[in-house]
Coordinates of C-alpha atoms in Angstrom, one line a residue:
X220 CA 0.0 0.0 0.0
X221 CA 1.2 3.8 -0.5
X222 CA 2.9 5.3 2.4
X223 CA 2.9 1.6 4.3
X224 CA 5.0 2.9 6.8
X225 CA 3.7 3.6 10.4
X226 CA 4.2 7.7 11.5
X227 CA 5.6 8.0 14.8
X228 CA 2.1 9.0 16.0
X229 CA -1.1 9.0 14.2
X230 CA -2.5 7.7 10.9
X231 CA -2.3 8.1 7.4
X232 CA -4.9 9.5 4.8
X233 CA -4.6 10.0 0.8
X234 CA -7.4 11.8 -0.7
X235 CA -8.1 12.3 -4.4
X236 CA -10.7 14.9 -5.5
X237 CA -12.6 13.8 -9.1
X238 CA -12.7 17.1 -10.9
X239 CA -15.7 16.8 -13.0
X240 CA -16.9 18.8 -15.6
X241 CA -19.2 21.9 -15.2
X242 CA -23.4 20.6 -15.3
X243 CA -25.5 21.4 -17.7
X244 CA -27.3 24.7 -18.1
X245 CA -31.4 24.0 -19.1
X246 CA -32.1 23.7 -22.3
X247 CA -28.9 26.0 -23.5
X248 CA -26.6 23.1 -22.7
X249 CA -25.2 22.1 -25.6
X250 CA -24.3 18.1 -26.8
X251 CA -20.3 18.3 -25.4
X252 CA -21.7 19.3 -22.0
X253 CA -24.4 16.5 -22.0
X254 CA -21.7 14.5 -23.0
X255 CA -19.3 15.6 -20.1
X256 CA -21.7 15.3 -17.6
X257 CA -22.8 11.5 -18.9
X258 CA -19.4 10.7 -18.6
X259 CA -18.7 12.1 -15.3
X260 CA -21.6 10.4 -14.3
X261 CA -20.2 6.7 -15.5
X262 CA -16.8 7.5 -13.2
X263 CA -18.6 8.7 -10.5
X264 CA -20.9 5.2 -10.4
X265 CA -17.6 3.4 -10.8
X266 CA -16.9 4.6 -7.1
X267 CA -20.1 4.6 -5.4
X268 CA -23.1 2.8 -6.0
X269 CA -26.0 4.4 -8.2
X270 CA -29.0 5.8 -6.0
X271 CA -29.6 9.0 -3.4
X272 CA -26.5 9.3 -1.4
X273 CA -26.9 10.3 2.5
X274 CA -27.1 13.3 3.7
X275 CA -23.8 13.2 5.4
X276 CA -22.2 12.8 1.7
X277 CA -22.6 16.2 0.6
X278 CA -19.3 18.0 2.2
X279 CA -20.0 21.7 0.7
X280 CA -23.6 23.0 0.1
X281 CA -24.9 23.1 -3.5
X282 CA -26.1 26.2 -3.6
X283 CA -26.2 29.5 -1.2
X284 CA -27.8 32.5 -1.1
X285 CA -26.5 35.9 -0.2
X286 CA -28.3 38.3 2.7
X287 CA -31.7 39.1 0.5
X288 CA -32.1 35.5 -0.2
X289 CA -31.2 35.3 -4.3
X290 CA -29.8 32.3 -4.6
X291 CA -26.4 31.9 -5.7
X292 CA -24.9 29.3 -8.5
X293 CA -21.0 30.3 -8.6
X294 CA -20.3 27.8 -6.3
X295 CA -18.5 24.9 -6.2
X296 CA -20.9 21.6 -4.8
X297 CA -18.3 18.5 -3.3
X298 CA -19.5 15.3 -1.6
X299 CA -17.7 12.0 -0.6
X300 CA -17.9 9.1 -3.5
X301 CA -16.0 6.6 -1.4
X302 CA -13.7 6.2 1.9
X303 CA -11.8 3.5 3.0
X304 CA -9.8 1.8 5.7
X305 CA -6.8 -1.0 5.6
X306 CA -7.5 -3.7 8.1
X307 CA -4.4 -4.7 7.9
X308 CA -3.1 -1.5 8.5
X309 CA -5.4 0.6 10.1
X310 CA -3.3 3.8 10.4
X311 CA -3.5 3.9 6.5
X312 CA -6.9 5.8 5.1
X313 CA -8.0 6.4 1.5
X314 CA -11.3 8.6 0.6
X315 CA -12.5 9.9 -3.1
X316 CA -14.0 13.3 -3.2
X317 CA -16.5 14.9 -5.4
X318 CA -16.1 18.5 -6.7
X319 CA -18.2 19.8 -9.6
X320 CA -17.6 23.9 -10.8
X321 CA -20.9 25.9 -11.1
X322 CA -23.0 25.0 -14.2
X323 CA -21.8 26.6 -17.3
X324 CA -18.1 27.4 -16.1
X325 CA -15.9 26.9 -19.1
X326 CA -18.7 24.9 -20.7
X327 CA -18.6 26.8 -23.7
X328 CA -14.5 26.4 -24.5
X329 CA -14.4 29.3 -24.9
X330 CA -10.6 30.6 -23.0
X331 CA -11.1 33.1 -21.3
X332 CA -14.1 35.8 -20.4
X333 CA -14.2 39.0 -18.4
X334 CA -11.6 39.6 -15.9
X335 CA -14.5 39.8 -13.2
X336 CA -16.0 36.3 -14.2
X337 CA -12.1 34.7 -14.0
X338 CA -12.0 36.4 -10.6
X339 CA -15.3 35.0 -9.5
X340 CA -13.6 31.6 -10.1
X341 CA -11.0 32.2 -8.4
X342 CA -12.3 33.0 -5.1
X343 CA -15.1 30.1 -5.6
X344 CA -12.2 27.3 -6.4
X345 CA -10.4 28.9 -3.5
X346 CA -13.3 28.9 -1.0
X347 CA -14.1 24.8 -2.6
X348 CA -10.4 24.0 -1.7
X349 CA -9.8 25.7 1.6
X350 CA -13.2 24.0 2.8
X351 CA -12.1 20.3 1.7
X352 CA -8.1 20.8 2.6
X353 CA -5.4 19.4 1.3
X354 CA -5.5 16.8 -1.0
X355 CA -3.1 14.1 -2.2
X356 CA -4.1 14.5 -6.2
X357 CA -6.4 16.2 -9.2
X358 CA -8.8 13.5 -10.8
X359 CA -9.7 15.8 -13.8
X360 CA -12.6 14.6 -15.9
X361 CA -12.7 16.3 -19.5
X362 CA -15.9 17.0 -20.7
X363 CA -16.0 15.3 -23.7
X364 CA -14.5 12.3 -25.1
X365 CA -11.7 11.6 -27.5
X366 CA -12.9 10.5 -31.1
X367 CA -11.1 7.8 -32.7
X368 CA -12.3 7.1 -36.0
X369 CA -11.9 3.5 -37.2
X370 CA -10.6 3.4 -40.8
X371 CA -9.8 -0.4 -42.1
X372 CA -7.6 1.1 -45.4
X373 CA -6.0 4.5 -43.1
X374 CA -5.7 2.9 -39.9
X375 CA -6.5 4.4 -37.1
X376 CA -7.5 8.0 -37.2
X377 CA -7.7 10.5 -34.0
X378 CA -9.3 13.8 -34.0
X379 CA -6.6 15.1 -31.7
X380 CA -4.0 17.0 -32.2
X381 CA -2.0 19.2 -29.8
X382 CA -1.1 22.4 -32.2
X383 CA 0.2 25.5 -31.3
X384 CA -3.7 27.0 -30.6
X385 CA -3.9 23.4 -28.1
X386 CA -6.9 23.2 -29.9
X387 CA -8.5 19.8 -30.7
X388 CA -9.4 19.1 -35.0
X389 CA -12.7 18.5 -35.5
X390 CA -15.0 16.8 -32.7
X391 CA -13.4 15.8 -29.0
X392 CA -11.4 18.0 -26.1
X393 CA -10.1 21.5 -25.7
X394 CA -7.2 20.7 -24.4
X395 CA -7.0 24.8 -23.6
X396 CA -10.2 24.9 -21.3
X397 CA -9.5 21.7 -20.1
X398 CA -5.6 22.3 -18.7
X399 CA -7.1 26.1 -17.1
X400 CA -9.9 24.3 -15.4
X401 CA -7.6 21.6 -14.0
X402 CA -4.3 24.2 -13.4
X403 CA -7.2 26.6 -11.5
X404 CA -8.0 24.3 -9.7
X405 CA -4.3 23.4 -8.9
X406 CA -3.5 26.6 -7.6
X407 CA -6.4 26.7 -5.5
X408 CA -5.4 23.9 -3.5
X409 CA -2.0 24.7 -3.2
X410 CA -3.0 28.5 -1.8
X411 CA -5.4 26.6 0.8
X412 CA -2.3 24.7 1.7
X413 CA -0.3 28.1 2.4
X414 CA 0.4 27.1 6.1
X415 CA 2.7 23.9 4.9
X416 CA 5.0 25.7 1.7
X417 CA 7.0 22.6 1.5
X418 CA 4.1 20.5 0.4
X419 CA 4.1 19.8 -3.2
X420 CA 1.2 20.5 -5.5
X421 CA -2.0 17.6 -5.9
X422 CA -0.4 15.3 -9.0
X423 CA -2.8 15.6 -12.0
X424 CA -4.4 12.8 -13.8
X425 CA -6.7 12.8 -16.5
X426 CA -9.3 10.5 -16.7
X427 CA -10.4 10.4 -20.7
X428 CA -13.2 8.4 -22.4
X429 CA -12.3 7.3 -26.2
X430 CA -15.8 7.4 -28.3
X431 CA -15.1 5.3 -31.3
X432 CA -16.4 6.4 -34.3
X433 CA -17.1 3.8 -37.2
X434 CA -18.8 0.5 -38.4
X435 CA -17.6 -1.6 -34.8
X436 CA -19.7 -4.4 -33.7
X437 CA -20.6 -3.4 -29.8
X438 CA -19.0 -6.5 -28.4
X439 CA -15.6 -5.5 -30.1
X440 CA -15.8 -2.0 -28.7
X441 CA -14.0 -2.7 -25.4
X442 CA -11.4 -5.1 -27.0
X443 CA -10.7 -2.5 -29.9
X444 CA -10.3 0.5 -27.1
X445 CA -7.6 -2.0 -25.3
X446 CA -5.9 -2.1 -28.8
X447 CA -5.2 1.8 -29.3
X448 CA -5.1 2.5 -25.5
X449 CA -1.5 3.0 -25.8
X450 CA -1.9 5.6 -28.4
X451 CA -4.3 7.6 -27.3
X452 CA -3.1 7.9 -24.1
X453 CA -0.1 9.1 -25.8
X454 CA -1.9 11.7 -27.6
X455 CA -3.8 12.7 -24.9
X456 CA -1.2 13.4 -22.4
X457 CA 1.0 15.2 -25.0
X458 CA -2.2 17.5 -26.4
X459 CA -2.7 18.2 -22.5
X460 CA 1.0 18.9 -21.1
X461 CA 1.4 21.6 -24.3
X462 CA -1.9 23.0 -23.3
X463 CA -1.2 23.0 -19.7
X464 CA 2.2 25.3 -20.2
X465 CA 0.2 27.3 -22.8
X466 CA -2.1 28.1 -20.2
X467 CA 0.3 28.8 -17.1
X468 CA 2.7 30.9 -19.5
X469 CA 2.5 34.0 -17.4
X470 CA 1.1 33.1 -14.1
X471 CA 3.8 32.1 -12.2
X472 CA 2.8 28.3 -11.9
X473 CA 6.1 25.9 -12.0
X474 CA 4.4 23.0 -14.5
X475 CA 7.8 21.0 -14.4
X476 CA 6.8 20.5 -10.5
X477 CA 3.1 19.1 -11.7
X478 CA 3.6 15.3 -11.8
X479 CA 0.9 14.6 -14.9
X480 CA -0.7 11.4 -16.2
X481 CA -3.6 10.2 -18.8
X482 CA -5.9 7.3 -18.0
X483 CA -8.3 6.3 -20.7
X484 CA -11.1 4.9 -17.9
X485 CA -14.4 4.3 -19.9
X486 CA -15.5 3.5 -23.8
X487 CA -18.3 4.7 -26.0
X488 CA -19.5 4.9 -29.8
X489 CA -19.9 7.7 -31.7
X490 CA -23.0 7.9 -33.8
X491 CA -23.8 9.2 -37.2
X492 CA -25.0 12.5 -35.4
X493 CA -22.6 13.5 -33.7
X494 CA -23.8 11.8 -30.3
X495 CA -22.4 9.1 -28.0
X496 CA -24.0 6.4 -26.6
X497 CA -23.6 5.2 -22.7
X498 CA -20.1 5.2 -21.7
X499 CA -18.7 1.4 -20.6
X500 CA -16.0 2.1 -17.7
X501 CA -12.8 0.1 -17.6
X502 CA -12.1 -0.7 -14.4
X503 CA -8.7 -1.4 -13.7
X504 CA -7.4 1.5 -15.4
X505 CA -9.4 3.6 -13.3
X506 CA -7.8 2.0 -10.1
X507 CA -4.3 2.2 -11.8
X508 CA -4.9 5.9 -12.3
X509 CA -5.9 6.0 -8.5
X510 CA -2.8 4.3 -7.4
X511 CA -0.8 6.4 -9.4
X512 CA -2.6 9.7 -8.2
X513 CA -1.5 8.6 -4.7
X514 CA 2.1 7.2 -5.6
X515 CA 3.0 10.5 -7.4
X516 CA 0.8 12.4 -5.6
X517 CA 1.3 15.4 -3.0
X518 CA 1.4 12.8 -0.8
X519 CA -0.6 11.9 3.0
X520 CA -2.2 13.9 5.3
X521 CA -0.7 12.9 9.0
X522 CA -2.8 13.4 11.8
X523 CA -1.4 13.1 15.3
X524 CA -2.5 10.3 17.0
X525 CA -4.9 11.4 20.0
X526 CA -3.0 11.6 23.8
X527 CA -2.9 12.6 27.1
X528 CA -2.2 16.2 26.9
X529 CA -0.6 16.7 30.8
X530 CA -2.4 19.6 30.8
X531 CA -2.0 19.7 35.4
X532 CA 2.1 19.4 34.8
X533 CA 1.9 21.8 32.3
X534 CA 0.3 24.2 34.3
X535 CA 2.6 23.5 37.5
X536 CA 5.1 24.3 35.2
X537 CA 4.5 27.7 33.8
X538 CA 3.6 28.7 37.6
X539 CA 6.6 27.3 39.0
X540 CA 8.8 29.2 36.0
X541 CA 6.7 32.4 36.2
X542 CA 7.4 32.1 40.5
X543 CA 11.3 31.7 39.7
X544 CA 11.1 34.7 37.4
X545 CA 10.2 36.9 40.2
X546 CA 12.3 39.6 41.4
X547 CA 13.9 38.6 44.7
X548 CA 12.1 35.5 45.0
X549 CA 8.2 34.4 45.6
X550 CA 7.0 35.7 48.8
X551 CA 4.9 33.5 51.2
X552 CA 2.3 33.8 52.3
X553 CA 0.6 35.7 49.2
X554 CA -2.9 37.5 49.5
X555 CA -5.9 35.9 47.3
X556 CA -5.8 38.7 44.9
X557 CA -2.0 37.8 43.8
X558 CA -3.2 34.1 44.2
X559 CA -5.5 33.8 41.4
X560 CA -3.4 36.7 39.4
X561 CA -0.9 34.1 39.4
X562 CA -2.7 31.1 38.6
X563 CA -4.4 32.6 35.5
X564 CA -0.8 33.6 34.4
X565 CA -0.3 30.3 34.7
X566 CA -3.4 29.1 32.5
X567 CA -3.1 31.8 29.8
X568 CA 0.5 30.2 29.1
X569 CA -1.4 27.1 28.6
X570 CA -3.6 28.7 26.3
X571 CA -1.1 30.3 24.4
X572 CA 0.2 26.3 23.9
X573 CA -2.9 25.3 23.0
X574 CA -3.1 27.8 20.2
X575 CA -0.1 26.9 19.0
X576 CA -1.0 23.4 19.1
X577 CA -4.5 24.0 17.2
X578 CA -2.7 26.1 14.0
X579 CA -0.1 22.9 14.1
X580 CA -2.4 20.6 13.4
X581 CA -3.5 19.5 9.9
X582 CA -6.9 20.7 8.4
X583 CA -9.8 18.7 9.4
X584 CA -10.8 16.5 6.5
X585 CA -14.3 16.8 6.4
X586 CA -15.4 13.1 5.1
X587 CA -13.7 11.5 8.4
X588 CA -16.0 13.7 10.7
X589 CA -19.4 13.0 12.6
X590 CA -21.5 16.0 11.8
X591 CA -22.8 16.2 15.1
X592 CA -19.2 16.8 16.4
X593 CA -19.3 20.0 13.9
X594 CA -21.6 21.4 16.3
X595 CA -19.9 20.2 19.7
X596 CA -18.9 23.1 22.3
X597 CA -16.1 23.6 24.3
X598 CA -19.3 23.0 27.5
X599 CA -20.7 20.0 26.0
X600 CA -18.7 18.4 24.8
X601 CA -15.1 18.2 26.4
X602 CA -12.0 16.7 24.9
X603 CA -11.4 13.8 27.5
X604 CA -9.5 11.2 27.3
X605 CA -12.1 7.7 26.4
X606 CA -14.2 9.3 23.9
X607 CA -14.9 8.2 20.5
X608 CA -12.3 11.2 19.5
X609 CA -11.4 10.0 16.0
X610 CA -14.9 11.2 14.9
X611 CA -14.1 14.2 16.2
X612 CA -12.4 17.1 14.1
X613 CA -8.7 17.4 15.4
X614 CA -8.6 21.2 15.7
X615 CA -12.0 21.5 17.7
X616 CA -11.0 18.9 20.6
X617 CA -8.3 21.7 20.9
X618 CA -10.8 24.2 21.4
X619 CA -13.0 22.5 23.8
X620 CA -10.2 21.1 26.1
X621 CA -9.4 25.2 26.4
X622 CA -12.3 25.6 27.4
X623 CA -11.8 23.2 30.4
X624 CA -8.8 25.7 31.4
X625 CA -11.1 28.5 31.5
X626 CA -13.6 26.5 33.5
X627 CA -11.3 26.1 35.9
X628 CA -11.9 27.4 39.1
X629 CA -9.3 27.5 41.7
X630 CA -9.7 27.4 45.4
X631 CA -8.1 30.5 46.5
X632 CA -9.0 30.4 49.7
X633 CA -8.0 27.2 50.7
X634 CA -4.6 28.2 49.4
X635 CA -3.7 31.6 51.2
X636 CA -4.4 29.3 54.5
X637 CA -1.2 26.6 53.8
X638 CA 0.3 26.9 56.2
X639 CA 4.2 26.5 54.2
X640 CA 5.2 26.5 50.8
X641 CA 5.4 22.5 50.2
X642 CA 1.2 22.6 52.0
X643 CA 0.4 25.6 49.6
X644 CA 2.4 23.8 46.3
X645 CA 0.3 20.0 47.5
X646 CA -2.9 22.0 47.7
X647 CA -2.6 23.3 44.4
X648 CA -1.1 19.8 42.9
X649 CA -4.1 17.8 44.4
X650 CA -6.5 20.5 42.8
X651 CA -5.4 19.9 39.6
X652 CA -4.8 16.4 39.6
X653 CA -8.7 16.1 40.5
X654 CA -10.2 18.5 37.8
X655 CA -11.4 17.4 33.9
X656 CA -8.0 19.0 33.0
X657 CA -6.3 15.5 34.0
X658 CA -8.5 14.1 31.2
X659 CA -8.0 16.2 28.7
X660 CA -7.0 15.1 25.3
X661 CA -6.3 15.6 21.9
X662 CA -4.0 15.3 18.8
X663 CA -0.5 15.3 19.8
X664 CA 2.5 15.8 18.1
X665 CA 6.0 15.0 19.3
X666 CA 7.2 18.5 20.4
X667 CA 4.2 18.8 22.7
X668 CA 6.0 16.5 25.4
X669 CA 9.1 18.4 24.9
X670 CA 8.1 21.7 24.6
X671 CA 6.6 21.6 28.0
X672 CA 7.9 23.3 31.0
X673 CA 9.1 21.6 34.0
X674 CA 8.8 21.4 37.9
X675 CA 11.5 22.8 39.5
X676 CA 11.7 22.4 43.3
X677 CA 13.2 25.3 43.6
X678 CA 10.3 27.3 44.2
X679 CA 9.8 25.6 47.2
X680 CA 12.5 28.4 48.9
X681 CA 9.8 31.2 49.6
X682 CA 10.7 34.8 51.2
X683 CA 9.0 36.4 53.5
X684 CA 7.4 39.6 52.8
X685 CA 8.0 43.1 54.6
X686 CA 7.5 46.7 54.5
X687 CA 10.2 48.9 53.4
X688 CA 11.5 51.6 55.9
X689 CA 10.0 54.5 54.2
X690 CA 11.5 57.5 56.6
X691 CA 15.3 57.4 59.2
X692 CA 16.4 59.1 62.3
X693 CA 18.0 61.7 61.8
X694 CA 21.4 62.5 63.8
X695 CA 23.2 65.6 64.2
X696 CA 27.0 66.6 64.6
X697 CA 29.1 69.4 66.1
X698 CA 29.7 72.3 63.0
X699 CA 32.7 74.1 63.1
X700 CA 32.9 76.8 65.8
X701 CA 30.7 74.8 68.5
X702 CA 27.5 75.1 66.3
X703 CA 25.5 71.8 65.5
X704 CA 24.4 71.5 62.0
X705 CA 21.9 68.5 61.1
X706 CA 23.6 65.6 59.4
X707 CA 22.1 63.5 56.1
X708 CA 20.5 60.1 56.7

């Protein structure tokens, strides 16, 4: 399996996003984008079964609507097609993602529109891609397929050619629309990924159908696409890598880093008319384009594995080094006011560990999470230790176990009447030791443990506090001549 190897902590998960054409626009929609949307319909069967899906599927919302209620259609829709889990190795997680563009978005192959419109997409892939997070590789789905015609004296003849335009002749792909859909799409996940710059970009691999065009009996159709696989897929990965530097020419995009691959995935025949038929998918090509996605692809997301986050050491800790910071030592006894001053020093450092703990953490994924955790609260419910916490999004058991520190409350009281420094330092161990904080728990990478600040018994050495003598005696000496004169403190 990709990425067999156990992390030091935590598990595994490669996630592929199937990049499907734009839907069809009413009765405008032209025959290439009932074509696309047929045959991103055949690839999406091919990884779930047809019917309704659940209602947990569907990871970003269709549609929305802005503050006066108009409903909006320049978003991106995403939902999960298929998850998975080795038994074998269960630190090792796989899941297939949905994510379809707005209907009519580059439907019309036409390159390029008004600046505002490419700026609408923009933001919407962006928004799409920072919701779903990173992702392992780029499924892309072209919305039509490749026409081979079937000529017994010629051979075989494609209608495909990568030219300097990247145009396609005659019916099948434009290789143009199709690389700036797939390289926006690209970029977009690599800006939602700002947070790790040393992650590569998603790999890209294009999953083509070949509609074969000519007098083919039906049962030879899927034997005579095995035949010319080779070729096509040769054409079609050249026609796309020219289009796909055609298209970043000028936008800063490294293609050289984009690890790029063709996978002819289903069969069809072109009709007389113009039209295809249903679309036959082929698959084990489809699951060697998966493995491949994931081989070459930007490659797992890690997630800590969930521990015991200390959180009644930690906070001994910073009190003990905040105490040892103290100008001329920590007086004993203290009055409640400094008490609790103290102690929330103490606490804030914890928080301030705890955020640095949440923005280290990987983005939740969002087909690994319960929905009713989405909704969970730092009150109801806690990160502690024993819960079902995988379900759980990774960054929010952060949240709620911080708000277990600011639940805390301390008894002060108690406290300013120890009686020594070693009762007073007890009192406040045994306080913490007893709270939910000793069950706190969440993803934990290695640094936590070391990062943490220590005990030191040091503190135990208290001063006693006292008033300053604020005024002197003041004496007085003989002056010259037998007169007194009064003498500085």
């Amino acid at each position: 399996a990709v990425g067999s190897v156990r992390p030091p902590c935590g598990w595994l998960t490669h996630r592929a996003v199937l990049h499907l054409p734009p839907p069809a626009q009413g009765a405008s929609a032209g025959t290439a984008v009932t074509e696309g949307s047929s045959f991103g319909h055949a690839i999406v069967e091919s990884f779930c079964p047809p019917g309704p899906q659940p209602p947990q599927s569907l990871l970003l919302p269709a549609t929305s609507s802005d503050d006066s209620g108009k409903e909006l259609r320049d978003k991106f829709s995403s939902r999960l097609l298929q998850r998975a889990q080795l038994p074998e190795r269960p630190w090792i997680r796989a899941s297939v993602l949905e994510l379809r563009p707005p209907p009519g978005a580059g439907s019309s192959g036409e390159e390029a529109g008004s600046r505002s419109d490419d700026e609408g997409a923009e933001a919407a892939a962006f928004e799409a891609a920072r919701a779903l997070g990173p992702i392992s590789a780029l499924l892309h789905v072209p919305a039509v397929p490749v026409v081979a015609s079937i000529d017994t004296d010629a051979g075989l003849g494609l209608h495909l050619l990568g030219d300097a335009d990247g145009q396609t002749v005659g019916r099948g792909p434009c290789w143009r629309t199709e690389a700036g859909r797939a390289l926006l799409a690209v970029q977009a996940f690599k800006a939602a990924a700002a947070h790790a710059p040393e992650r590569p970009p998603p790999a890209v691999t294009v999953l083509f159908a070949i509609a074969i065009q000519g007098h083919v009996d039906s049962t030879d159709a899927c034997g005579l696409a095995s035949n010319i696989l080779g070729e096509v897929t040769q054409h079609v990965s050249d026609a796309f890598s020219f289009a796909l530097r055609e298209v970043a020419r000028g936008k800063g995009v490294d293609v050289d880093a984009l690890q790029v691959a063709s996978f002819c995935v289903a069969v069809t025949r072109a009709r007389g008319d113009g039209s295809t038929g249903g679309f036959t998918s082929l698959r084990a090509p489809l699951a060697d384009a998966v493995f491949w996605s994931f081989r070459h692809g930007a490659g797992p997301c890690v997630v800590p594995e969930v521990c015991d986050l200390r959180l009644p050491a930690r906070i001994l800790g910073h009190w003990a080094q905040t105490c040892l910071s103290s100008v001329g030592g920590l007086p004993f006894p203290q009055s409640p006011d400094l008490l609790r001053a103290s102690f929330e020093v103490a606490v804030d450092a914890c928080v301030v560990d705890l955020a640095k703990l949440h923005d280290a953490l990987p983005q939740d994924l969002p087909e690994w999470l319960a929905k009713e955790s989405q909704a969970s609260s730092a009150l109801s419910r806690p990160g502690l230790a024993g819960q079902d916490s995988e379900a759980l999004s990774a960054r929010q058991q952060v949240l709620d176990v911080r708000g277990l520190l600011w639940a805390l409350d301390p008894p002060v009281e108690a406290w300013v009447a120890a009686r020594s420094p070693e009762e007073f330092w007890r009192s406040v161990r045994q306080f913490l030791q007893e709270s939910l904080a000793r069950l706190a728990a969440a993803p934990c990478p290695e640094w936590w443990t070391a990062a943490a600040p220590q005990w030191d018994p040091a503190v135990l050495r208290a001063v006693a506090p006292f008033h300053p003598r604020l005024s002197c005696r003041r004496r007085e000496r003989p002056a010259a001549g037998g007169a007194s004169r009064p003498q500085p403190p």
